[in-house]
């Protein structure tokens, strides 16, 4: 079952930005992570300031949540959105 946005704060930590999603079928909250490498590569923003990266997360939030939900559906619990999840430039 896909994850949906849950109430809660975006929390920067040493790996990236943690964000809550909900598995409504299981009635649980899942703590997901978007790594700083993903955010930096996706945005082209090179700052390492955690609070600034939260702002970059907000710009790409819908995309990040979609990736996290797909990964969760494939069994990754909790899901981590990493550099490997960046859209391919080959089309």
Backbone as a chain_set.jsonl record, in Angstrom:
{"seq": "XXXXXXXXXXXXXXXXXXXXXXXXXXXXXXXXXXXXXXXXXXXXXXXXXXXXXXXXXXXXXXXXXXXXXXXXXXXXXXXXXXXXXXXXXXX", "coords": {"N": [[0.851, -1.186, 0.0], [0.584, 2.198, -0.827], [2.525, 4.835, 0.673], [1.48, 7.756, 2.458], [1.564, 11.313, 2.962], [2.353, 12.286, 6.239], [1.457, 13.885, 9.32], [3.809, 15.926, 10.975], [7.178, 16.924, 11.815], [9.868, 18.023, 9.647], [13.035, 16.741, 9.937], [16.331, 17.509, 10.177], [19.267, 15.508, 10.117], [22.406, 13.819, 10.658], [22.622, 12.38, 8.287], [20.758, 13.259, 6.442], [17.54, 14.528, 5.575], [14.935, 13.748, 7.605], [11.617, 12.557, 7.302], [8.11, 12.26, 7.942], [5.926, 9.652, 6.915], [2.864, 7.916, 6.231], [1.63, 4.647, 6.628], [-1.304, 3.746, 5.932], [-2.828, 1.405, 5.871], [-1.515, -0.327, 7.611], [-1.672, 1.192, 9.79], [0.435, 2.856, 10.786], [3.183, 5.085, 11.38], [5.87, 5.948, 9.289], [9.257, 6.584, 9.388], [10.968, 8.256, 7.106], [13.834, 8.896, 4.945], [15.572, 11.386, 3.189], [18.552, 11.603, 1.634], [21.361, 13.838, 2.138], [23.069, 13.858, -0.062], [21.369, 13.129, -2.186], [19.622, 15.343, -2.144], [21.421, 17.476, -2.641], [22.488, 16.763, -5.167], [20.149, 16.657, -6.689], [19.158, 19.255, -6.555], [21.304, 20.876, -7.137], [22.36, 22.465, -5.272], [24.897, 23.3, -3.163], [25.378, 23.623, -0.465], [26.144, 22.538, 2.856], [24.705, 22.939, 5.048], [22.389, 21.883, 7.329], [19.837, 22.941, 7.952], [19.333, 24.568, 5.729], [19.137, 22.616, 3.821], [16.726, 21.478, 4.434], [15.001, 23.32, 3.342], [15.538, 22.873, 0.624], [14.583, 20.282, 0.459], [11.837, 20.757, 0.724], [11.228, 21.921, -1.746], [11.385, 19.752, -3.505], [9.667, 17.961, -2.423], [7.223, 16.479, -3.114], [8.123, 14.767, -5.166], [10.118, 13.359, -3.757], [8.592, 12.104, -1.764], [7.047, 10.421, -3.374], [8.995, 8.687, -4.433], [9.896, 7.514, -2.038], [7.559, 6.187, -1.255], [7.249, 4.295, -3.337], [9.573, 2.764, -2.906], [9.044, 1.757, -0.369], [6.805, 0.177, -0.946], [8.098, -1.801, -2.329], [9.325, -3.115, -0.316], [11.281, -1.852, 1.226], [11.898, -0.766, 4.333], [12.646, 1.253, 6.884], [12.15, 3.518, 4.122], [14.84, 4.939, 2.189], [15.73, 7.724, 0.41], [17.986, 8.11, -2.007], [21.023, 9.113, -3.74], [21.086, 7.277, -5.836], [18.479, 7.178, -6.626], [17.959, 9.299, -8.219], [16.52, 10.954, -11.053], [17.117, 9.61, -14.271], [19.317, 10.985, -16.703], [19.203, 10.15, -19.224], [16.963, 9.86, -21.802]], "CA": [[0.0, 0.0, 0.0], [1.411, 3.407, -0.879], [2.624, 5.732, 1.818], [0.926, 9.094, 2.273], [2.173, 12.31, 3.852], [1.865, 12.261, 7.62], [1.745, 15.078, 10.11], [5.069, 15.848, 11.702], [8.24, 17.836, 11.399], [11.039, 17.625, 8.88], [14.115, 16.751, 10.915], [17.661, 17.259, 9.621], [20.218, 14.801, 10.974], [23.724, 13.72, 10.032], [22.53, 11.715, 6.988], [19.857, 13.927, 5.517], [16.321, 15.074, 6.147], [13.933, 12.729, 7.949], [10.263, 13.05, 7.108], [7.134, 11.227, 8.263], [4.913, 9.194, 5.967], [1.966, 7.002, 6.925], [1.089, 3.437, 6.011], [-2.643, 3.763, 6.506], [-3.319, 0.033, 6.032], [-0.895, -0.879, 8.817], [-1.893, 2.195, 10.833], [1.699, 3.22, 11.418], [3.986, 6.144, 10.786], [7.169, 5.474, 8.822], [10.246, 7.657, 9.338], [11.715, 8.135, 5.854], [15.013, 9.754, 4.874], [16.137, 11.853, 1.922], [19.944, 11.888, 1.971], [21.893, 15.112, 1.685], [23.617, 13.673, -1.413], [20.241, 13.214, -3.114], [19.144, 16.727, -2.193], [22.432, 18.309, -3.294], [22.563, 16.425, -6.586], [18.871, 16.985, -7.34], [18.941, 20.697, -6.612], [22.504, 21.611, -7.527], [22.663, 23.312, -4.126], [26.064, 22.646, -2.571], [25.514, 23.887, 0.968], [26.063, 21.391, 3.756], [23.932, 23.378, 6.202], [21.22, 21.018, 7.454], [18.595, 23.725, 7.903], [19.132, 24.989, 4.343], [18.75, 21.437, 3.058], [15.298, 21.3, 4.663], [14.368, 24.144, 2.318], [15.656, 22.155, -0.648], [13.651, 19.162, 0.559], [10.481, 21.264, 0.474], [11.067, 22.145, -3.187], [11.255, 18.46, -4.177], [8.953, 17.079, -1.489], [6.295, 15.551, -3.772], [8.947, 13.772, -5.851], [10.78, 12.545, -2.734], [7.574, 11.252, -1.149], [6.677, 9.397, -4.354], [10.085, 7.704, -4.454], [9.857, 6.795, -0.761], [6.402, 5.297, -1.275], [7.571, 3.159, -4.227], [10.567, 1.918, -2.245], [8.342, 1.085, 0.721], [5.985, -0.863, -1.574], [9.009, -2.89, -2.732], [9.816, -3.77, 0.88], [12.3, -1.097, 1.966], [11.247, -0.175, 5.503], [12.125, 2.498, 6.32], [12.775, 3.884, 2.843], [15.864, 5.989, 2.088], [15.82, 8.3, -0.93], [19.418, 8.336, -2.162], [21.549, 9.537, -5.038], [20.719, 6.252, -6.835], [17.084, 7.391, -7.008], [17.85, 10.488, -9.076], [16.056, 10.665, -12.412], [18.167, 9.416, -15.269], [19.38, 12.041, -17.71], [18.977, 9.505, -20.513], [15.539, 9.722, -22.079]], "C": [[0.885, 1.234, 0.0], [1.416, 4.175, 0.441], [1.976, 7.057, 1.45], [1.609, 10.035, 3.257], [1.521, 12.245, 5.222], [2.199, 13.59, 8.299], [3.057, 14.87, 10.851], [6.106, 16.754, 11.085], [9.233, 17.186, 10.461], [12.223, 17.784, 9.82], [15.452, 16.49, 10.221], [18.494, 16.473, 10.623], [21.516, 14.637, 10.2], [23.693, 13.099, 8.635], [21.692, 12.465, 5.965], [18.682, 14.524, 6.248], [15.34, 13.927, 6.364], [12.551, 13.361, 7.831], [9.267, 11.92, 7.352], [6.196, 10.933, 7.1], [4.051, 8.198, 6.741], [1.591, 5.827, 6.038], [-0.289, 3.288, 6.641], [-3.19, 2.362, 6.734], [-2.787, -0.589, 7.317], [-1.077, 0.045, 10.021], [-0.605, 2.517, 11.58], [2.348, 4.363, 10.66], [5.35, 5.573, 10.457], [8.1, 6.674, 8.737], [11.141, 7.434, 8.125], [12.904, 9.097, 5.876], [15.315, 10.112, 3.429], [17.569, 12.262, 2.244], [20.369, 13.257, 1.452], [22.449, 14.995, 0.271], [22.512, 13.753, -2.458], [19.817, 14.667, -3.274], [20.133, 17.64, -2.912], [22.484, 18.034, -4.787], [21.289, 16.835, -7.321], [18.72, 18.482, -7.542], [20.12, 21.479, -7.174], [22.965, 22.551, -6.434], [23.773, 22.638, -3.325], [26.258, 22.886, -1.08], [25.447, 22.58, 1.753], [25.315, 21.763, 5.03], [22.611, 22.605, 6.247], [19.913, 21.788, 7.336], [18.302, 24.2, 6.475], [18.676, 23.808, 3.489], [17.268, 21.103, 3.287], [14.517, 22.123, 3.635], [14.415, 23.49, 0.951], [14.72, 20.947, -0.663], [12.245, 19.62, 0.187], [10.219, 21.461, -1.018], [10.752, 20.841, -3.908], [10.413, 17.468, -3.382], [8.048, 16.063, -2.182], [7.061, 14.427, -4.47], [9.584, 12.813, -4.838], [9.773, 11.597, -2.086], [7.14, 10.133, -2.092], [7.73, 8.297, -4.411], [10.063, 6.874, -3.176], [8.706, 5.792, -0.743], [6.659, 4.075, -2.163], [8.55, 2.206, -3.559], [9.929, 1.128, -1.098], [7.497, -0.071, 0.163], [6.827, -2.057, -2.025], [9.668, -3.547, -1.528], [10.885, -3.037, 1.664], [11.619, -0.339, 3.112], [12.273, 0.023, 6.609], [12.843, 2.844, 5.015], [13.763, 5.041, 2.974], [15.918, 6.445, 0.634], [17.261, 8.763, -1.098], [19.76, 8.816, -3.563], [21.149, 8.556, -6.149], [19.287, 6.427, -7.338], [16.874, 8.623, -7.888], [17.327, 10.089, -10.445], [17.232, 10.551, -13.373], [18.14, 10.562, -16.272], [19.194, 11.475, -19.105], [17.478, 9.351, -20.722], [15.329, 9.341, -23.522]], "O": [[1.847, 1.299, 0.764], [0.45, 4.16, 1.204], [1.927, 7.433, 0.279], [2.163, 9.597, 4.265], [0.299, 12.161, 5.345], [3.109, 14.309, 7.886], [3.365, 13.764, 11.295], [5.934, 17.277, 9.984], [9.423, 15.97, 10.471], [12.398, 18.838, 10.43], [15.69, 15.386, 9.731], [18.441, 16.73, 11.826], [21.69, 15.278, 9.164], [24.642, 13.272, 7.87], [21.896, 12.319, 4.76], [18.8, 14.97, 7.39], [14.964, 13.227, 5.423], [12.336, 14.516, 8.199], [9.533, 10.766, 7.017], [5.737, 11.835, 6.4], [4.464, 7.695, 7.786], [1.276, 5.989, 4.859], [-0.423, 2.767, 7.748], [-3.938, 2.141, 7.687], [-3.511, -1.289, 8.025], [-0.679, -0.291, 11.136], [-0.541, 2.466, 12.808], [2.1, 4.577, 9.473], [5.923, 4.811, 11.236], [7.776, 7.669, 8.089], [11.975, 6.528, 8.12], [12.973, 9.996, 6.714], [15.314, 9.248, 2.552], [17.784, 13.174, 3.043], [19.826, 13.769, 0.473], [22.318, 15.929, -0.52], [22.693, 14.376, -3.504], [19.671, 15.164, -4.391], [19.726, 18.487, -3.708], [22.521, 18.967, -5.589], [21.352, 17.309, -8.455], [18.216, 18.929, -8.572], [19.96, 22.611, -7.632], [23.872, 23.354, -6.651], [23.597, 21.513, -2.858], [27.223, 22.389, -0.499], [24.769, 21.636, 1.349], [25.292, 20.988, 5.986], [21.814, 22.67, 5.31], [18.979, 21.325, 6.682], [17.144, 24.228, 6.06], [17.913, 23.985, 2.539], [16.629, 20.506, 2.42], [13.493, 21.672, 3.121], [13.442, 23.544, 0.199], [14.131, 20.632, -1.697], [11.548, 18.951, -0.576], [9.115, 21.2, -1.497], [9.935, 20.827, -4.828], [10.45, 16.266, -3.647], [8.11, 14.878, -1.854], [6.679, 13.261, -4.369], [9.586, 11.599, -5.043], [10.069, 10.42, -1.882], [6.893, 9.012, -1.648], [7.396, 7.113, -4.434], [10.198, 5.652, -3.233], [8.868, 4.669, -0.265], [6.326, 2.951, -1.786], [8.387, 0.988, -3.632], [10.252, -0.043, -0.893], [7.477, -1.162, 0.733], [6.333, -3.183, -2.095], [10.49, -4.448, -1.695], [11.357, -3.55, 2.678], [10.864, 0.605, 2.884], [12.724, -0.951, 7.211], [14.01, 2.498, 4.833], [13.562, 5.978, 3.746], [16.128, 5.634, -0.268], [17.708, 9.689, -0.422], [18.903, 8.91, -4.441], [20.901, 8.972, -7.28], [18.928, 5.872, -8.376], [15.745, 8.947, -8.255], [17.649, 9.011, -10.946], [18.204, 11.301, -13.29], [17.073, 11.05, -16.643], [19.044, 12.229, -20.067], [16.798, 8.761, -19.882], [14.189, 9.176, -23.957]]}, "num_chains": 1, "name": "protein.A"}
